[in-house]
Amino acid sequence: MALWLGAAGPVWATPDIPLADVTAVEVQGDPQAYRLAVTIASPDRGCDQYADWWEVINPAGDLIYRRILAHSHVQEQPFTRSGGPVEIEPDQEVIIRAHMHPGGYGGQVWRGTVTNGFEQVELDPDFAEKLKDEAPIPDGCAF
């Protein structure tokens, strides 16, 4: 099963803080073992400023899955990276967002279910910010 969701403009316009936006999500697989392909647009410049992960969280702010991004994507924008298995049910509502080093959370996010699809939503940049320190976290940047 595949579900493609298209691009949309940024939700949080914060010119002084670089943020990573999730612009598309593709879901494949079966319940409790989905594989997500997440497209991110980010103002990467190298290891000093890059999207360092994307994650799936529940509406309560609990981490379900995190895909670490080992390097910056200066010449590849937007870029898509897959991860899984993501252990969710088809009707389980989740939020998919990206994290920017060093800017943190606050870019465009998607919310929804595998069954009904995902849509761009506004999310307070401080929502579940505590997750930034929860494992797994990057242990460096390759380039």
Short mmCIF file of N, CA and C in Angstrom, two decimals:
data_model
loop_
_atom_site.label_atom_id
_atom_site.label_comp_id
_atom_site.label_asym_id
_atom_site.label_seq_id
_atom_site.Cartn_x
_atom_site.Cartn_y
_atom_site.Cartn_z
N MET A 1 0.84 -1.17 0.00
CA MET A 1 0.00 0.00 0.00
C MET A 1 0.89 1.23 0.00
N ALA A 2 0.56 2.21 -0.81
CA ALA A 2 1.32 3.45 -0.85
C ALA A 2 0.37 4.63 -0.77
N LEU A 3 0.78 5.64 -0.04
CA LEU A 3 0.00 6.86 0.10
C LEU A 3 0.95 8.02 -0.13
N TRP A 4 0.66 8.87 -1.12
CA TRP A 4 1.52 10.01 -1.43
C TRP A 4 0.81 11.29 -1.03
N LEU A 5 1.50 12.15 -0.32
CA LEU A 5 0.95 13.42 0.11
C LEU A 5 1.87 14.53 -0.37
N GLY A 6 1.33 15.54 -1.02
CA GLY A 6 2.14 16.55 -1.70
C GLY A 6 2.65 17.67 -0.84
N ALA A 7 3.38 18.57 -1.48
CA ALA A 7 4.06 19.67 -0.80
C ALA A 7 3.10 20.81 -0.49
N ALA A 8 3.47 21.59 0.52
CA ALA A 8 2.72 22.79 0.90
C ALA A 8 3.70 23.80 1.48
N GLY A 9 3.29 25.03 1.62
CA GLY A 9 4.17 26.08 2.13
C GLY A 9 4.42 25.96 3.62
N PRO A 10 5.44 26.68 4.13
CA PRO A 10 5.78 26.61 5.54
C PRO A 10 4.70 27.20 6.44
N VAL A 11 4.62 26.64 7.65
CA VAL A 11 3.64 27.10 8.63
C VAL A 11 4.23 28.21 9.48
N TRP A 12 5.42 28.01 9.98
CA TRP A 12 6.03 28.98 10.90
C TRP A 12 7.07 29.79 10.13
N ALA A 13 6.84 31.05 9.96
CA ALA A 13 7.78 31.93 9.27
C ALA A 13 8.64 32.62 10.31
N THR A 14 9.84 32.11 10.52
CA THR A 14 10.77 32.66 11.50
C THR A 14 12.09 32.91 10.79
N PRO A 15 12.28 34.10 10.20
CA PRO A 15 13.44 34.34 9.35
C PRO A 15 14.78 34.24 10.06
N ASP A 16 14.83 34.48 11.36
CA ASP A 16 16.12 34.48 12.05
C ASP A 16 16.52 33.11 12.58
N ILE A 17 15.61 32.13 12.55
CA ILE A 17 15.92 30.79 13.02
C ILE A 17 15.69 29.81 11.88
N PRO A 18 16.75 29.17 11.37
CA PRO A 18 16.57 28.21 10.28
C PRO A 18 15.82 26.97 10.77
N LEU A 19 14.79 26.57 10.02
CA LEU A 19 13.96 25.43 10.40
C LEU A 19 13.84 24.45 9.24
N ALA A 20 13.53 23.21 9.57
CA ALA A 20 13.32 22.17 8.57
C ALA A 20 11.83 21.92 8.42
N ASP A 21 11.36 21.87 7.17
CA ASP A 21 9.95 21.63 6.87
C ASP A 21 9.75 20.25 6.28
N VAL A 22 8.78 19.51 6.80
CA VAL A 22 8.34 18.28 6.15
C VAL A 22 7.40 18.71 5.03
N THR A 23 7.71 18.32 3.81
CA THR A 23 6.90 18.75 2.66
C THR A 23 6.11 17.62 2.02
N ALA A 24 6.43 16.37 2.33
CA ALA A 24 5.69 15.23 1.78
C ALA A 24 5.98 13.98 2.59
N VAL A 25 5.02 13.06 2.56
CA VAL A 25 5.16 11.79 3.28
C VAL A 25 4.60 10.68 2.40
N GLU A 26 5.34 9.59 2.28
CA GLU A 26 4.86 8.39 1.59
C GLU A 26 4.88 7.25 2.59
N VAL A 27 3.78 6.51 2.68
CA VAL A 27 3.67 5.41 3.63
C VAL A 27 3.49 4.11 2.86
N GLN A 28 4.28 3.10 3.23
CA GLN A 28 4.17 1.77 2.63
C GLN A 28 4.24 0.74 3.74
N GLY A 29 3.69 -0.44 3.47
CA GLY A 29 3.83 -1.53 4.41
C GLY A 29 2.54 -1.92 5.09
N ASP A 30 2.71 -2.54 6.24
CA ASP A 30 1.61 -3.12 6.99
C ASP A 30 1.55 -2.54 8.40
N PRO A 31 0.38 -2.66 9.05
CA PRO A 31 0.25 -2.16 10.42
C PRO A 31 1.38 -2.67 11.32
N GLN A 32 1.86 -1.79 12.17
CA GLN A 32 2.95 -2.06 13.11
C GLN A 32 4.31 -2.25 12.43
N ALA A 33 4.36 -2.06 11.12
CA ALA A 33 5.63 -2.22 10.39
C ALA A 33 5.65 -1.33 9.15
N TYR A 34 5.15 -0.11 9.28
CA TYR A 34 5.13 0.80 8.13
C TYR A 34 6.53 1.33 7.85
N ARG A 35 6.76 1.65 6.59
CA ARG A 35 7.99 2.33 6.17
C ARG A 35 7.56 3.68 5.65
N LEU A 36 8.15 4.74 6.19
CA LEU A 36 7.81 6.10 5.79
C LEU A 36 8.96 6.70 4.99
N ALA A 37 8.62 7.36 3.90
CA ALA A 37 9.57 8.16 3.13
C ALA A 37 9.15 9.60 3.35
N VAL A 38 10.00 10.37 4.01
CA VAL A 38 9.69 11.74 4.40
C VAL A 38 10.56 12.70 3.60
N THR A 39 9.92 13.67 2.97
CA THR A 39 10.64 14.69 2.21
C THR A 39 10.76 15.93 3.07
N ILE A 40 11.98 16.46 3.12
CA ILE A 40 12.31 17.61 3.97
C ILE A 40 12.95 18.70 3.13
N ALA A 41 12.54 19.93 3.36
CA ALA A 41 13.21 21.11 2.79
C ALA A 41 13.84 21.84 3.97
N SER A 42 15.15 22.05 3.87
CA SER A 42 15.85 22.70 4.98
C SER A 42 17.01 23.54 4.45
N PRO A 43 17.32 24.63 5.15
CA PRO A 43 18.41 25.50 4.71
C PRO A 43 19.78 25.00 5.17
N ASP A 44 20.12 23.78 4.77
CA ASP A 44 21.40 23.18 5.18
C ASP A 44 22.57 23.97 4.61
N ARG A 45 23.62 24.14 5.43
CA ARG A 45 24.87 24.77 4.98
C ARG A 45 26.08 23.90 5.26
N GLY A 46 25.88 22.79 5.91
CA GLY A 46 26.96 21.93 6.36
C GLY A 46 26.65 21.48 7.77
N CYS A 47 27.65 20.95 8.46
CA CYS A 47 27.41 20.41 9.80
C CYS A 47 27.03 21.47 10.83
N ASP A 48 27.27 22.73 10.54
CA ASP A 48 26.88 23.78 11.50
C ASP A 48 25.40 24.12 11.40
N GLN A 49 24.73 23.70 10.32
CA GLN A 49 23.30 23.97 10.14
C GLN A 49 22.72 22.94 9.18
N TYR A 50 21.97 21.98 9.72
CA TYR A 50 21.38 20.95 8.86
C TYR A 50 20.21 20.26 9.57
N ALA A 51 19.32 19.66 8.78
CA ALA A 51 18.24 18.84 9.34
C ALA A 51 18.88 17.56 9.85
N ASP A 52 18.77 17.31 11.16
CA ASP A 52 19.47 16.16 11.73
C ASP A 52 18.57 14.96 12.05
N TRP A 53 17.23 15.13 11.97
CA TRP A 53 16.35 13.98 12.06
C TRP A 53 14.93 14.34 11.68
N TRP A 54 14.14 13.30 11.39
CA TRP A 54 12.69 13.43 11.33
C TRP A 54 12.14 12.40 12.28
N GLU A 55 10.92 12.68 12.78
CA GLU A 55 10.36 11.78 13.78
C GLU A 55 8.85 11.67 13.66
N VAL A 56 8.34 10.60 14.24
CA VAL A 56 6.91 10.34 14.33
C VAL A 56 6.57 10.37 15.81
N ILE A 57 5.59 11.21 16.18
CA ILE A 57 5.18 11.31 17.57
C ILE A 57 3.66 11.19 17.64
N ASN A 58 3.16 10.88 18.84
CA ASN A 58 1.71 10.85 19.01
C ASN A 58 1.23 12.22 19.47
N PRO A 59 -0.08 12.47 19.45
CA PRO A 59 -0.59 13.80 19.84
C PRO A 59 -0.30 14.18 21.29
N ALA A 60 0.06 13.21 22.13
CA ALA A 60 0.44 13.51 23.51
C ALA A 60 1.90 13.96 23.61
N GLY A 61 2.66 13.82 22.52
CA GLY A 61 4.05 14.24 22.51
C GLY A 61 5.04 13.14 22.81
N ASP A 62 4.62 11.89 22.69
CA ASP A 62 5.52 10.76 22.92
C ASP A 62 6.18 10.34 21.62
N LEU A 63 7.47 10.04 21.70
CA LEU A 63 8.22 9.61 20.53
C LEU A 63 7.86 8.17 20.16
N ILE A 64 7.51 7.97 18.89
CA ILE A 64 7.21 6.64 18.36
C ILE A 64 8.38 6.13 17.53
N TYR A 65 8.96 7.01 16.71
CA TYR A 65 10.05 6.61 15.83
C TYR A 65 10.86 7.85 15.46
N ARG A 66 12.18 7.69 15.35
CA ARG A 66 13.04 8.78 14.90
C ARG A 66 14.04 8.24 13.87
N ARG A 67 14.15 8.96 12.77
CA ARG A 67 15.13 8.63 11.72
C ARG A 67 16.25 9.66 11.77
N ILE A 68 17.44 9.22 12.18
CA ILE A 68 18.60 10.10 12.26
C ILE A 68 19.12 10.37 10.84
N LEU A 69 19.48 11.61 10.57
CA LEU A 69 20.08 12.01 9.30
C LEU A 69 21.56 12.28 9.58
N ALA A 70 22.43 11.48 9.01
CA ALA A 70 23.84 11.47 9.39
C ALA A 70 24.67 12.60 8.81
N HIS A 71 24.12 13.35 7.84
CA HIS A 71 24.89 14.41 7.21
C HIS A 71 23.96 15.49 6.68
N SER A 72 24.54 16.61 6.31
CA SER A 72 23.77 17.71 5.72
C SER A 72 23.44 17.40 4.26
N HIS A 73 22.48 18.12 3.74
CA HIS A 73 22.03 17.93 2.35
C HIS A 73 22.07 19.27 1.62
N VAL A 74 23.25 19.86 1.59
CA VAL A 74 23.43 21.19 1.01
C VAL A 74 23.06 21.21 -0.47
N GLN A 75 23.49 20.23 -1.23
CA GLN A 75 23.26 20.20 -2.67
C GLN A 75 22.02 19.40 -3.07
N GLU A 76 21.28 18.89 -2.11
CA GLU A 76 20.11 18.05 -2.40
C GLU A 76 18.91 18.59 -1.63
N GLN A 77 18.18 19.50 -2.23
CA GLN A 77 17.02 20.12 -1.57
C GLN A 77 15.84 20.19 -2.52
N PRO A 78 14.66 19.83 -2.09
CA PRO A 78 14.43 19.06 -0.86
C PRO A 78 14.97 17.64 -1.03
N PHE A 79 15.04 16.90 0.06
CA PHE A 79 15.54 15.53 0.01
C PHE A 79 14.56 14.60 0.71
N THR A 80 14.60 13.33 0.33
CA THR A 80 13.71 12.32 0.91
C THR A 80 14.54 11.22 1.54
N ARG A 81 14.18 10.85 2.76
CA ARG A 81 14.83 9.73 3.44
C ARG A 81 13.76 8.84 4.04
N SER A 82 13.98 7.53 3.92
CA SER A 82 13.03 6.55 4.42
C SER A 82 13.47 5.99 5.75
N GLY A 83 12.51 5.48 6.50
CA GLY A 83 12.81 4.86 7.77
C GLY A 83 11.68 3.94 8.21
N GLY A 84 12.01 3.05 9.12
CA GLY A 84 11.03 2.14 9.67
C GLY A 84 11.73 0.92 10.23
N PRO A 85 11.00 -0.03 10.76
CA PRO A 85 9.55 -0.06 10.80
C PRO A 85 8.98 0.92 11.83
N VAL A 86 7.90 1.58 11.44
CA VAL A 86 7.19 2.49 12.33
C VAL A 86 5.99 1.72 12.87
N GLU A 87 5.99 1.52 14.19
CA GLU A 87 4.99 0.66 14.83
C GLU A 87 3.74 1.45 15.19
N ILE A 88 2.87 1.64 14.19
CA ILE A 88 1.60 2.31 14.39
C ILE A 88 0.50 1.52 13.70
N GLU A 89 -0.74 1.76 14.13
CA GLU A 89 -1.91 1.16 13.51
C GLU A 89 -2.41 2.07 12.40
N PRO A 90 -3.18 1.55 11.44
CA PRO A 90 -3.66 2.36 10.32
C PRO A 90 -4.49 3.58 10.74
N ASP A 91 -5.23 3.46 11.84
CA ASP A 91 -6.09 4.55 12.29
C ASP A 91 -5.50 5.34 13.45
N GLN A 92 -4.23 5.12 13.78
CA GLN A 92 -3.57 5.82 14.87
C GLN A 92 -3.10 7.19 14.40
N GLU A 93 -3.56 8.24 15.05
CA GLU A 93 -3.16 9.59 14.66
C GLU A 93 -1.73 9.88 15.12
N VAL A 94 -0.92 10.40 14.21
CA VAL A 94 0.46 10.74 14.51
C VAL A 94 0.83 12.08 13.88
N ILE A 95 1.94 12.61 14.35
CA ILE A 95 2.52 13.85 13.83
C ILE A 95 3.90 13.51 13.29
N ILE A 96 4.21 14.01 12.10
CA ILE A 96 5.52 13.80 11.49
C ILE A 96 6.19 15.16 11.38
N ARG A 97 7.35 15.30 11.99
CA ARG A 97 8.05 16.58 11.98
C ARG A 97 9.55 16.35 11.85
N ALA A 98 10.26 17.43 11.51
CA ALA A 98 11.72 17.37 11.37
C ALA A 98 12.36 18.27 12.42
N HIS A 99 13.63 18.02 12.67
CA HIS A 99 14.41 18.81 13.63
C HIS A 99 15.61 19.39 12.90
N MET A 100 15.91 20.63 13.18
CA MET A 100 17.03 21.33 12.55
C MET A 100 18.11 21.60 13.58
N HIS A 101 19.36 21.29 13.24
CA HIS A 101 20.49 21.66 14.09
C HIS A 101 21.05 22.97 13.57
N PRO A 102 21.13 24.02 14.35
CA PRO A 102 20.82 24.11 15.77
C PRO A 102 19.45 24.71 16.07
N GLY A 103 18.62 24.99 15.08
CA GLY A 103 17.37 25.72 15.28
C GLY A 103 16.29 25.01 16.05
N GLY A 104 16.28 23.67 16.02
CA GLY A 104 15.28 22.91 16.75
C GLY A 104 14.04 22.63 15.93
N TYR A 105 12.93 22.49 16.64
CA TYR A 105 11.64 22.22 16.01
C TYR A 105 10.99 23.53 15.59
N GLY A 106 9.95 23.45 14.79
CA GLY A 106 9.19 24.64 14.45
C GLY A 106 8.83 24.77 13.00
N GLY A 107 9.34 23.89 12.16
CA GLY A 107 9.00 23.94 10.75
C GLY A 107 7.64 23.30 10.47
N GLN A 108 7.35 23.15 9.20
CA GLN A 108 6.09 22.56 8.75
C GLN A 108 5.99 21.11 9.21
N VAL A 109 4.81 20.71 9.71
CA VAL A 109 4.57 19.34 10.17
C VAL A 109 3.33 18.78 9.48
N TRP A 110 3.19 17.47 9.54
CA TRP A 110 2.03 16.77 8.98
C TRP A 110 1.40 15.95 10.09
N ARG A 111 0.06 15.90 10.08
CA ARG A 111 -0.68 15.15 11.10
C ARG A 111 -1.78 14.35 10.41
N GLY A 112 -2.00 13.13 10.89
CA GLY A 112 -3.06 12.31 10.33
C GLY A 112 -2.86 10.85 10.63
N THR A 113 -3.51 10.02 9.79
CA THR A 113 -3.44 8.57 9.93
C THR A 113 -3.12 7.95 8.57
N VAL A 114 -2.66 6.72 8.60
CA VAL A 114 -2.41 6.01 7.35
C VAL A 114 -3.72 5.83 6.60
N THR A 115 -4.79 5.52 7.32
CA THR A 115 -6.09 5.28 6.69
C THR A 115 -6.65 6.52 6.02
N ASN A 116 -6.64 7.66 6.72
CA ASN A 116 -7.28 8.88 6.22
C ASN A 116 -6.33 9.86 5.57
N GLY A 117 -5.04 9.60 5.63
CA GLY A 117 -4.06 10.51 5.04
C GLY A 117 -3.56 11.55 6.03
N PHE A 118 -2.65 12.36 5.56
CA PHE A 118 -2.00 13.37 6.39
C PHE A 118 -2.22 14.74 5.78
N GLU A 119 -2.21 15.76 6.64
CA GLU A 119 -2.34 17.13 6.17
C GLU A 119 -1.41 18.03 6.97
N GLN A 120 -1.06 19.14 6.35
CA GLN A 120 -0.22 20.12 7.01
C GLN A 120 -1.02 20.76 8.13
N VAL A 121 -0.39 20.90 9.30
CA VAL A 121 -1.04 21.54 10.45
C VAL A 121 -0.06 22.47 11.13
N GLU A 122 -0.59 23.39 11.91
CA GLU A 122 0.25 24.24 12.74
C GLU A 122 0.53 23.52 14.05
N LEU A 123 1.74 23.61 14.50
CA LEU A 123 2.14 22.99 15.75
C LEU A 123 3.08 23.96 16.45
N ASP A 124 2.82 24.24 17.70
CA ASP A 124 3.67 25.13 18.47
C ASP A 124 5.11 24.59 18.43
N PRO A 125 6.09 25.42 18.09
CA PRO A 125 7.48 24.95 18.02
C PRO A 125 7.98 24.33 19.33
N ASP A 126 7.37 24.70 20.45
CA ASP A 126 7.79 24.16 21.74
C ASP A 126 7.07 22.87 22.11
N PHE A 127 6.12 22.41 21.27
CA PHE A 127 5.39 21.19 21.60
C PHE A 127 6.35 20.01 21.68
N ALA A 128 6.33 19.31 22.79
CA ALA A 128 7.17 18.13 23.02
C ALA A 128 8.64 18.40 22.73
N GLU A 129 9.09 19.60 23.08
CA GLU A 129 10.49 19.96 22.85
C GLU A 129 11.44 19.07 23.63
N LYS A 130 10.95 18.51 24.73
CA LYS A 130 11.78 17.61 25.55
C LYS A 130 12.34 16.44 24.75
N LEU A 131 11.68 16.12 23.64
CA LEU A 131 12.13 14.99 22.82
C LEU A 131 13.50 15.23 22.19
N LYS A 132 13.93 16.48 22.12
CA LYS A 132 15.23 16.78 21.50
C LYS A 132 16.38 16.09 22.23
N ASP A 133 16.16 15.74 23.50
CA ASP A 133 17.20 15.08 24.29
C ASP A 133 16.96 13.59 24.45
N GLU A 134 15.90 13.07 23.84
CA GLU A 134 15.57 11.65 23.98
C GLU A 134 16.24 10.84 22.87
N ALA A 135 16.81 9.70 23.26
CA ALA A 135 17.47 8.82 22.29
C ALA A 135 16.45 8.23 21.33
N PRO A 136 16.90 7.97 20.11
CA PRO A 136 18.26 8.18 19.60
C PRO A 136 18.47 9.63 19.17
N ILE A 137 19.70 10.10 19.36
CA ILE A 137 20.09 11.42 18.87
C ILE A 137 21.38 11.26 18.07
N PRO A 138 21.65 12.18 17.14
CA PRO A 138 22.86 12.05 16.32
C PRO A 138 24.13 12.11 17.18
N ASP A 139 25.13 11.35 16.77
CA ASP A 139 26.41 11.39 17.48
C ASP A 139 27.46 12.14 16.66
N GLY A 140 26.99 13.00 15.79
CA GLY A 140 27.88 13.80 14.95
C GLY A 140 27.29 13.97 13.57
N CYS A 141 28.04 14.68 12.75
CA CYS A 141 27.61 14.97 11.39
C CYS A 141 28.76 14.60 10.45
N ALA A 142 28.49 13.79 9.45
CA ALA A 142 29.54 13.31 8.56
C ALA A 142 30.08 14.40 7.63
N PHE A 143 29.20 15.26 7.11
CA PHE A 143 29.62 16.36 6.25
C PHE A 143 28.47 17.31 6.04
#
